[in-house]
Amino acid sequence: MEKKDFKVLFLSNAVFSPSGYGVQSQGMLYDWVKHYDVRQLSNYGIQGRMIGLNGLMIYPNLEGDIHADRTARLIFQTWKPDVFFTLYDIWMGAYNDGDPAQPQSLKPIHPYWIPIIMVDHDPVPEATAICASTAYKCITPTHFGKAQLESKGVETEYIPFGIDTKMWKPAKDVEEKRKLKNFVGERSTPFSLTKNTEIDEDSFLIIINGANKDPYRKAFMRSFIALQMFLNDNPDARKDTRVYVHSWMKLARDIPHGAKTLQVEDVCRASADYHMLCGVPDDKMAQITASADVMIHPTQGGGFEIPLLEAMSCGVPVAGTDFVGIPELVEGNGWLIPPKTKYFSPLDSTQAIADEFALKDIIEEAYNQPQKAKRFGEAGRRKAVKEFDWSVVNPMYRGLIDEVREETSFTPVSERRL
């Protein structure tokens, strides 16, 4: 089969969605569609009807079909994709027929199903491994995930997540970074109108970037507790320490109210919810990220965490939880926040709670040791370019797709050998 005739259906968040899955879909699919017949099935992002966006056709999901598996079956009947990728959770069994409680009864809803699997628990949840065991091929973006899945007998390929390092790039020099801080100050809104402090070119700027759809996972309040302790121990730092939070302000958590309760609202600013509704262009988000002096990300259950990679690519030192796959990103170019404890999630496996006391010390070190922070930032940039640029990642995916194309192609009788 010719490459351009090979049909790839990719289920994930829509390419324009500012989620981690949406960002990855965009980076993958606009490359893949140049080589294959690619369409996306959006489980989150559009409703109503298929649209074409910059040469990529995107299906909506049917109403109430939260995992888009019912919609996928409808597409299979008519468009007949040769291979079916999912970049989404699989533990719930949506992409298998049968009963997950009886693994021998399971079979994938498409014979050439390739899930891209996030492993954000330790150990990998049993339900994830059972559902993955039926797939034609499995992919994971971390070495930790590969080892975990293979420990359960699931053969898995490692292909990391990617980033456009030409867009996500450091400020050219100190002067440009100062201008970028002013830019963030101008386009952000204060947490408190009565205690409004500006972000300006002299600010020591901390960035927090995460989805506010789960009350605990991104640990916004834990970040604020660490910030509170840092400011209490270093009262002179209050004059120039600023925090920019990029998230919806009042979804699962009322983030400004949490900052007020912890008495740090005066140093915090954020993207307004209307701003989030309209969306931030990728190049502007890259400038916002590049303005920071440090990114803190004490996630409780992040398997890879795209905001950390974005900050690294922008030459910003990062602090992430020392758990599952995050050390693969952070070690050597940032600070690892040790877990204070672990807890059992509803998936019957553990996730981690980062130690806010250790995070306080990290903020203090980033503030007081700018040369060390600079070295971390430079190391992170080198790592992002070498290991995670799309020019590295997408050839790995195209190689895999070509393998599938060859394995699934029909060989004419005239070419067969007995």
Coordinates of C-alpha atoms in Angstrom, one line a residue:
M1 CA 0.0 0.0 0.0
E2 CA 1.3 3.5 -0.9
K3 CA 2.0 5.7 2.1
K4 CA -0.6 8.3 1.2
D5 CA -3.3 5.6 1.0
F6 CA -2.5 4.2 4.5
K7 CA -5.3 5.3 6.8
V8 CA -4.4 6.4 10.3
L9 CA -7.1 7.3 12.9
F10 CA -5.8 9.0 16.0
L11 CA -8.0 9.4 19.0
S12 CA -7.1 12.2 21.5
N13 CA -7.9 15.8 22.5
A14 CA -8.3 18.0 19.5
V15 CA -5.1 19.5 18.0
F16 CA -6.1 23.0 19.1
S17 CA -6.8 22.1 22.7
P18 CA -4.3 23.5 25.1
S19 CA -4.0 20.3 27.1
G20 CA -1.0 18.0 27.1
Y21 CA -2.7 15.5 24.9
G22 CA -3.9 18.3 22.5
V23 CA -0.4 19.8 22.3
Q24 CA 1.1 16.4 21.5
S25 CA -1.6 15.6 18.9
Q26 CA -0.8 18.8 17.1
G27 CA 2.9 18.1 17.0
M28 CA 2.4 14.6 15.7
L29 CA -0.5 14.8 13.3
Y30 CA 0.5 17.8 11.3
D31 CA 3.7 15.9 10.5
W32 CA 2.1 12.5 9.9
V33 CA -0.6 13.9 7.5
K34 CA 2.2 14.9 5.1
H35 CA 3.0 11.2 4.7
Y36 CA -0.2 9.2 5.4
D37 CA -4.0 9.6 5.2
V38 CA -4.5 10.8 8.7
R39 CA -7.7 11.9 10.6
Q40 CA -8.2 12.7 14.2
L41 CA -11.1 11.6 16.4
S42 CA -11.5 14.3 19.1
N43 CA -12.7 12.9 22.4
Y44 CA -12.5 16.4 23.7
G45 CA -12.5 19.7 21.7
I46 CA -15.3 19.7 19.2
Q47 CA -18.9 18.7 18.8
G48 CA -21.4 18.8 16.0
R49 CA -19.7 17.8 12.8
M50 CA -16.3 17.0 11.3
I51 CA -14.1 19.9 10.4
G52 CA -11.0 20.3 8.4
L53 CA -8.2 22.4 10.0
N54 CA -5.0 23.2 8.1
G55 CA -5.3 20.0 6.0
L56 CA -6.3 17.7 8.9
M57 CA -9.8 16.3 9.1
I58 CA -11.1 16.1 12.7
Y59 CA -14.1 14.0 13.8
P60 CA -16.2 15.1 16.8
N61 CA -17.4 12.5 19.3
L62 CA -21.0 11.5 19.6
E63 CA -23.0 13.1 22.4
G64 CA -22.4 11.4 25.7
D65 CA -19.5 9.3 24.3
I66 CA -16.9 10.4 26.8
H67 CA -14.2 8.1 25.7
A68 CA -15.1 8.3 22.0
D69 CA -15.1 4.5 21.6
R70 CA -18.6 4.4 20.3
T71 CA -17.8 7.1 17.7
A72 CA -14.6 5.1 16.7
R73 CA -16.7 2.1 15.9
L74 CA -18.9 4.2 13.6
I75 CA -15.8 5.5 11.8
F76 CA -14.4 2.0 11.5
Q77 CA -17.5 0.8 9.6
T78 CA -17.3 3.5 6.9
W79 CA -13.8 5.1 6.6
K80 CA -12.0 1.8 7.5
P81 CA -8.8 3.0 9.1
D82 CA -5.8 0.7 8.7
V83 CA -4.4 1.5 12.2
F84 CA -6.1 3.1 15.3
F85 CA -4.0 5.1 17.7
T86 CA -5.2 6.3 21.1
L87 CA -3.5 9.0 23.2
Y88 CA -5.8 8.7 26.2
D89 CA -6.4 6.6 29.3
I90 CA -7.0 2.9 28.6
W91 CA -7.6 1.4 32.1
M92 CA -11.4 1.7 31.8
G93 CA -11.5 -0.8 29.0
A94 CA -13.2 1.5 26.5
Y95 CA -11.1 0.3 23.5
N96 CA -11.6 -3.4 24.3
D97 CA -14.6 -5.7 23.9
G98 CA -15.2 -8.1 26.7
D99 CA -15.0 -7.9 30.5
P100 CA -11.7 -6.5 32.0
A101 CA -12.4 -8.7 35.1
Q102 CA -12.0 -11.7 32.7
P103 CA -8.8 -10.8 30.7
Q104 CA -9.1 -13.8 28.5
S105 CA -12.4 -12.4 27.1
L106 CA -10.8 -9.1 25.9
K107 CA -10.1 -8.2 22.4
P108 CA -9.4 -4.7 20.9
I109 CA -12.2 -2.9 19.1
H110 CA -9.7 -2.5 16.2
P111 CA -7.3 -5.3 15.2
Y112 CA -4.4 -2.8 14.8
W113 CA -4.9 -0.7 17.9
I114 CA -1.8 1.1 19.2
P115 CA -2.3 2.9 22.5
I116 CA 0.2 5.5 23.6
I117 CA 0.1 4.8 27.3
M118 CA 0.9 7.2 30.2
V119 CA 2.1 5.4 33.3
D120 CA 1.6 7.8 36.2
H121 CA 1.3 5.3 39.0
D122 CA 3.9 3.0 40.7
P123 CA 3.4 0.2 39.9
V124 CA 1.4 0.4 36.6
P125 CA -2.2 -0.1 37.5
E126 CA -3.3 -3.7 36.8
A127 CA -6.3 -2.5 34.7
T128 CA -4.0 -0.6 32.4
A129 CA -1.7 -3.5 31.9
I130 CA -4.6 -5.9 31.3
C131 CA -6.2 -3.6 28.6
A132 CA -2.8 -3.0 27.0
S133 CA -2.1 -6.7 26.7
T134 CA -4.6 -6.9 23.8
A135 CA -3.1 -4.2 21.7
Y136 CA -1.3 -4.8 18.4
K137 CA 1.6 -2.6 19.6
C138 CA 2.0 -0.4 22.7
I139 CA 4.0 2.9 23.0
T140 CA 4.9 4.8 26.1
P141 CA 6.8 8.2 26.4
T142 CA 8.9 7.2 29.4
H143 CA 11.5 4.5 30.2
F144 CA 9.8 4.1 33.5
G145 CA 6.5 3.3 31.7
K146 CA 8.2 0.8 29.4
A147 CA 9.8 -1.1 32.3
Q148 CA 6.6 -1.2 34.2
L149 CA 4.5 -2.5 31.3
E150 CA 7.1 -5.0 30.3
S151 CA 7.3 -6.3 33.9
K152 CA 3.6 -7.3 33.3
G153 CA 4.4 -9.1 30.1
V154 CA 3.3 -6.2 27.8
E155 CA 5.9 -5.6 25.0
T156 CA 6.2 -1.8 24.7
E157 CA 8.1 0.6 22.5
Y158 CA 9.6 3.8 23.9
I159 CA 8.9 7.0 21.9
P160 CA 9.0 10.2 24.0
F161 CA 6.7 13.2 23.8
G162 CA 8.0 16.1 21.6
I163 CA 8.3 19.8 21.4
D164 CA 9.0 22.5 18.8
T165 CA 12.3 23.8 20.2
K166 CA 12.4 26.6 17.6
M167 CA 9.3 28.1 19.1
W168 CA 9.9 27.2 22.7
K169 CA 13.2 28.9 23.0
P170 CA 15.1 30.9 25.6
A171 CA 15.3 34.7 25.7
K172 CA 18.2 35.9 23.6
D173 CA 19.8 37.8 26.4
V174 CA 19.1 39.4 29.8
E175 CA 17.5 42.5 28.2
E176 CA 15.0 40.4 26.2
K177 CA 14.1 38.4 29.4
R178 CA 13.4 41.6 31.2
K179 CA 11.1 42.7 28.4
L180 CA 9.3 39.4 28.5
K181 CA 8.6 39.8 32.2
N182 CA 7.0 43.2 31.4
F183 CA 5.0 41.4 28.7
V184 CA 3.7 38.9 31.3
G185 CA 2.8 41.7 33.7
E186 CA 0.8 43.5 31.1
R187 CA -1.3 40.5 30.1
S188 CA -1.9 39.0 33.5
T189 CA -4.5 39.9 36.2
P190 CA -3.8 40.2 39.9
F191 CA -5.3 37.8 42.5
S192 CA -6.1 40.7 44.7
L193 CA -7.3 44.2 43.6
T194 CA -6.5 45.6 46.9
K195 CA -3.0 44.0 47.1
N196 CA -2.1 44.4 43.5
T197 CA 1.6 44.0 42.8
E198 CA 3.0 44.2 39.3
I199 CA 5.3 41.8 37.5
D200 CA 8.1 44.0 36.1
E201 CA 11.5 43.5 34.6
D202 CA 13.2 43.2 38.0
S203 CA 10.9 40.5 39.3
F204 CA 12.1 37.1 40.4
L205 CA 9.4 35.2 38.5
I206 CA 8.0 31.8 39.3
I207 CA 5.7 30.1 36.9
I208 CA 3.0 27.5 37.6
N209 CA 1.3 25.8 34.7
G210 CA -1.3 23.1 35.0
A211 CA -4.9 22.1 34.4
N212 CA -7.2 23.0 37.2
K213 CA -9.7 20.1 36.7
D214 CA -8.8 17.9 39.6
P215 CA -8.6 19.4 43.1
Y216 CA -5.3 17.8 44.1
R217 CA -3.4 16.5 41.1
K218 CA -1.5 19.7 40.2
A219 CA -0.9 20.6 43.9
F220 CA -1.6 24.4 43.5
M221 CA -2.1 24.8 47.2
R222 CA 1.0 22.8 48.0
S223 CA 2.9 25.3 45.8
F224 CA 1.4 28.2 47.8
I225 CA 2.3 26.6 51.1
A226 CA 5.9 26.3 49.9
L227 CA 5.8 29.9 48.7
Q228 CA 4.3 31.1 52.1
M229 CA 7.1 29.4 54.0
F230 CA 9.8 30.9 51.6
L231 CA 8.4 34.4 52.1
N232 CA 8.1 34.0 55.9
D233 CA 11.8 32.9 56.1
N234 CA 12.9 35.5 53.5
P235 CA 10.8 38.6 54.1
D236 CA 13.0 40.8 51.9
A237 CA 12.2 38.5 49.0
R238 CA 8.6 39.6 49.0
K239 CA 9.5 42.9 47.3
D240 CA 10.5 41.2 44.0
T241 CA 9.2 37.6 44.1
R242 CA 6.2 37.1 41.8
V243 CA 4.2 34.1 40.7
Y244 CA 2.4 33.7 37.4
V245 CA -0.2 30.9 37.4
H246 CA -1.4 29.7 34.0
S247 CA -4.7 27.9 34.5
W248 CA -8.4 28.4 34.9
M249 CA -8.8 30.2 38.2
K250 CA -12.1 28.7 39.4
L251 CA -12.7 25.2 38.2
A252 CA -11.9 22.3 40.6
R253 CA -10.0 24.7 42.8
D254 CA -10.6 28.4 43.6
I255 CA -6.9 29.2 43.1
P256 CA -7.0 32.9 44.1
H257 CA -9.0 32.1 47.3
G258 CA -6.4 29.4 48.2
A259 CA -3.6 32.0 47.8
K260 CA -5.6 34.4 49.9
T261 CA -6.0 31.8 52.7
L262 CA -2.3 31.2 52.6
Q263 CA -1.5 34.9 52.6
V264 CA 0.4 34.9 49.3
E265 CA -2.2 36.5 47.1
D266 CA -0.3 39.8 47.0
V267 CA 2.6 38.3 44.9
C268 CA 0.4 36.2 42.5
R269 CA -1.0 37.0 39.1
A270 CA -2.6 34.8 36.5
S271 CA -4.2 34.4 33.1
A272 CA -7.8 35.7 33.4
D273 CA -10.5 33.0 32.8
Y274 CA -11.7 35.0 29.8
H275 CA -8.2 34.9 28.5
M276 CA -8.2 31.1 28.9
L277 CA -11.5 30.9 27.2
C278 CA -10.1 32.7 24.1
G279 CA -6.9 30.7 24.2
V280 CA -3.2 31.7 24.3
P281 CA -1.4 31.3 21.0
D282 CA 1.5 28.9 21.2
D283 CA 4.2 31.5 20.4
K284 CA 2.8 33.8 23.2
M285 CA 2.8 30.9 25.7
A286 CA 6.4 30.2 24.8
Q287 CA 7.2 33.8 25.6
I288 CA 5.4 33.7 28.9
T289 CA 7.3 30.5 29.8
A290 CA 10.7 32.0 28.7
S291 CA 10.2 35.0 31.0
A292 CA 10.3 32.8 34.2
D293 CA 13.3 32.3 36.5
V294 CA 12.0 28.9 37.7
M295 CA 9.0 26.7 37.0
I296 CA 7.6 24.7 40.0
H297 CA 5.5 21.6 39.3
P298 CA 4.8 19.4 42.4
T299 CA 2.3 17.2 40.6
Q300 CA 0.9 14.3 42.5
G301 CA 0.4 12.0 39.5
G302 CA 2.1 13.3 36.4
G303 CA 3.6 10.7 34.1
F304 CA 5.6 13.0 31.9
E305 CA 4.3 16.6 32.2
I306 CA 4.5 18.7 29.1
P307 CA 4.8 22.1 31.0
L308 CA 8.2 20.9 32.4
L309 CA 9.4 20.1 28.9
E310 CA 8.2 23.5 27.6
A311 CA 10.1 25.2 30.4
M312 CA 13.3 23.2 29.8
S313 CA 13.1 24.1 26.1
C314 CA 12.9 27.7 27.0
G315 CA 16.0 27.4 29.2
V316 CA 14.1 27.8 32.4
P317 CA 15.2 25.6 35.4
V318 CA 12.4 23.3 36.6
A319 CA 11.3 21.6 39.9
G320 CA 9.2 18.5 39.5
T321 CA 8.2 15.6 41.8
D322 CA 10.6 12.8 42.1
F323 CA 8.1 10.2 41.0
V324 CA 7.5 7.8 38.0
G325 CA 8.8 9.3 34.7
I326 CA 9.4 12.8 35.9
P327 CA 13.1 12.3 37.0
E328 CA 13.8 11.4 33.3
L329 CA 13.0 15.0 32.4
V330 CA 14.3 16.9 35.5
E331 CA 17.4 15.1 36.7
G332 CA 20.5 17.1 35.8
N333 CA 18.7 20.2 34.7
G334 CA 16.5 21.0 37.7
W335 CA 15.4 20.1 41.2
L336 CA 13.6 16.9 42.1
I337 CA 11.0 17.4 44.9
P338 CA 11.0 14.3 47.1
P339 CA 7.7 12.7 47.9
K340 CA 6.5 13.3 51.5
T341 CA 4.3 10.3 51.2
K342 CA 2.3 8.2 48.8
Y343 CA -1.3 7.3 48.7
F344 CA -3.5 4.7 47.0
S345 CA -5.5 6.1 44.1
P346 CA -8.8 4.7 42.8
L347 CA -6.8 2.7 40.3
D348 CA -5.4 0.6 43.2
S349 CA -1.9 1.8 42.8
T350 CA 0.2 4.6 44.4
Q351 CA 0.7 8.2 43.5
A352 CA 3.0 10.7 45.3
I353 CA 2.5 13.8 47.4
A354 CA 5.4 16.2 47.1
D355 CA 7.1 17.6 50.2
E356 CA 6.3 21.3 50.3
F357 CA 9.1 21.9 52.8
A358 CA 11.6 20.6 50.2
L359 CA 9.9 22.7 47.6
K360 CA 10.3 25.8 49.9
D361 CA 14.1 25.1 50.0
I362 CA 14.2 24.7 46.2
I363 CA 12.5 28.1 45.7
E364 CA 15.0 29.6 48.2
E365 CA 17.9 28.1 46.3
A366 CA 16.6 29.3 42.9
Y367 CA 16.3 32.8 44.4
N368 CA 19.6 32.9 46.1
Q369 CA 21.7 31.0 43.6
P370 CA 20.9 32.4 40.1
Q371 CA 24.1 30.9 38.6
K372 CA 23.1 27.4 39.6
A373 CA 19.6 28.1 38.3
K374 CA 21.1 29.3 35.0
R375 CA 23.2 26.1 34.6
F376 CA 20.1 24.0 35.1
G377 CA 18.3 26.0 32.5
E378 CA 21.0 25.6 30.0
A379 CA 21.2 21.9 30.6
G380 CA 17.4 21.6 30.2
R381 CA 17.6 23.4 26.9
R382 CA 20.3 21.1 25.6
K383 CA 18.3 18.0 26.7
A384 CA 15.1 19.3 25.0
V385 CA 16.8 19.9 21.7
K386 CA 18.7 16.6 21.7
E387 CA 16.0 14.2 22.9
F388 CA 12.6 15.8 22.5
D389 CA 12.5 18.0 19.4
W390 CA 9.9 16.9 16.9
S391 CA 12.7 16.4 14.4
V392 CA 13.8 13.5 16.7
V393 CA 10.4 12.2 17.8
N394 CA 8.3 12.1 14.6
P395 CA 10.8 10.0 12.6
M396 CA 10.4 7.4 15.3
Y397 CA 6.7 7.4 14.9
R398 CA 6.9 7.3 11.1
G399 CA 9.3 4.4 11.3
L400 CA 6.7 2.5 13.5
I401 CA 3.8 3.4 11.1
D402 CA 5.9 2.2 8.1
E403 CA 6.5 -1.1 10.0
V404 CA 2.7 -1.5 10.5
R405 CA 2.1 -0.6 6.9
E406 CA 4.4 -3.3 5.7
E407 CA 3.1 -5.9 8.2
T408 CA -0.5 -5.3 7.2
S409 CA -0.1 -4.9 3.4
F410 CA -1.5 -7.5 1.1
T411 CA 1.1 -9.2 -1.0
P412 CA -0.2 -10.1 -4.5
V413 CA 0.0 -13.7 -5.6
S414 CA 2.6 -12.9 -8.2
E415 CA 5.0 -11.7 -5.5
R416 CA 4.5 -14.5 -3.0
R417 CA 7.1 -17.2 -2.5
L418 CA 6.3 -20.7 -1.4

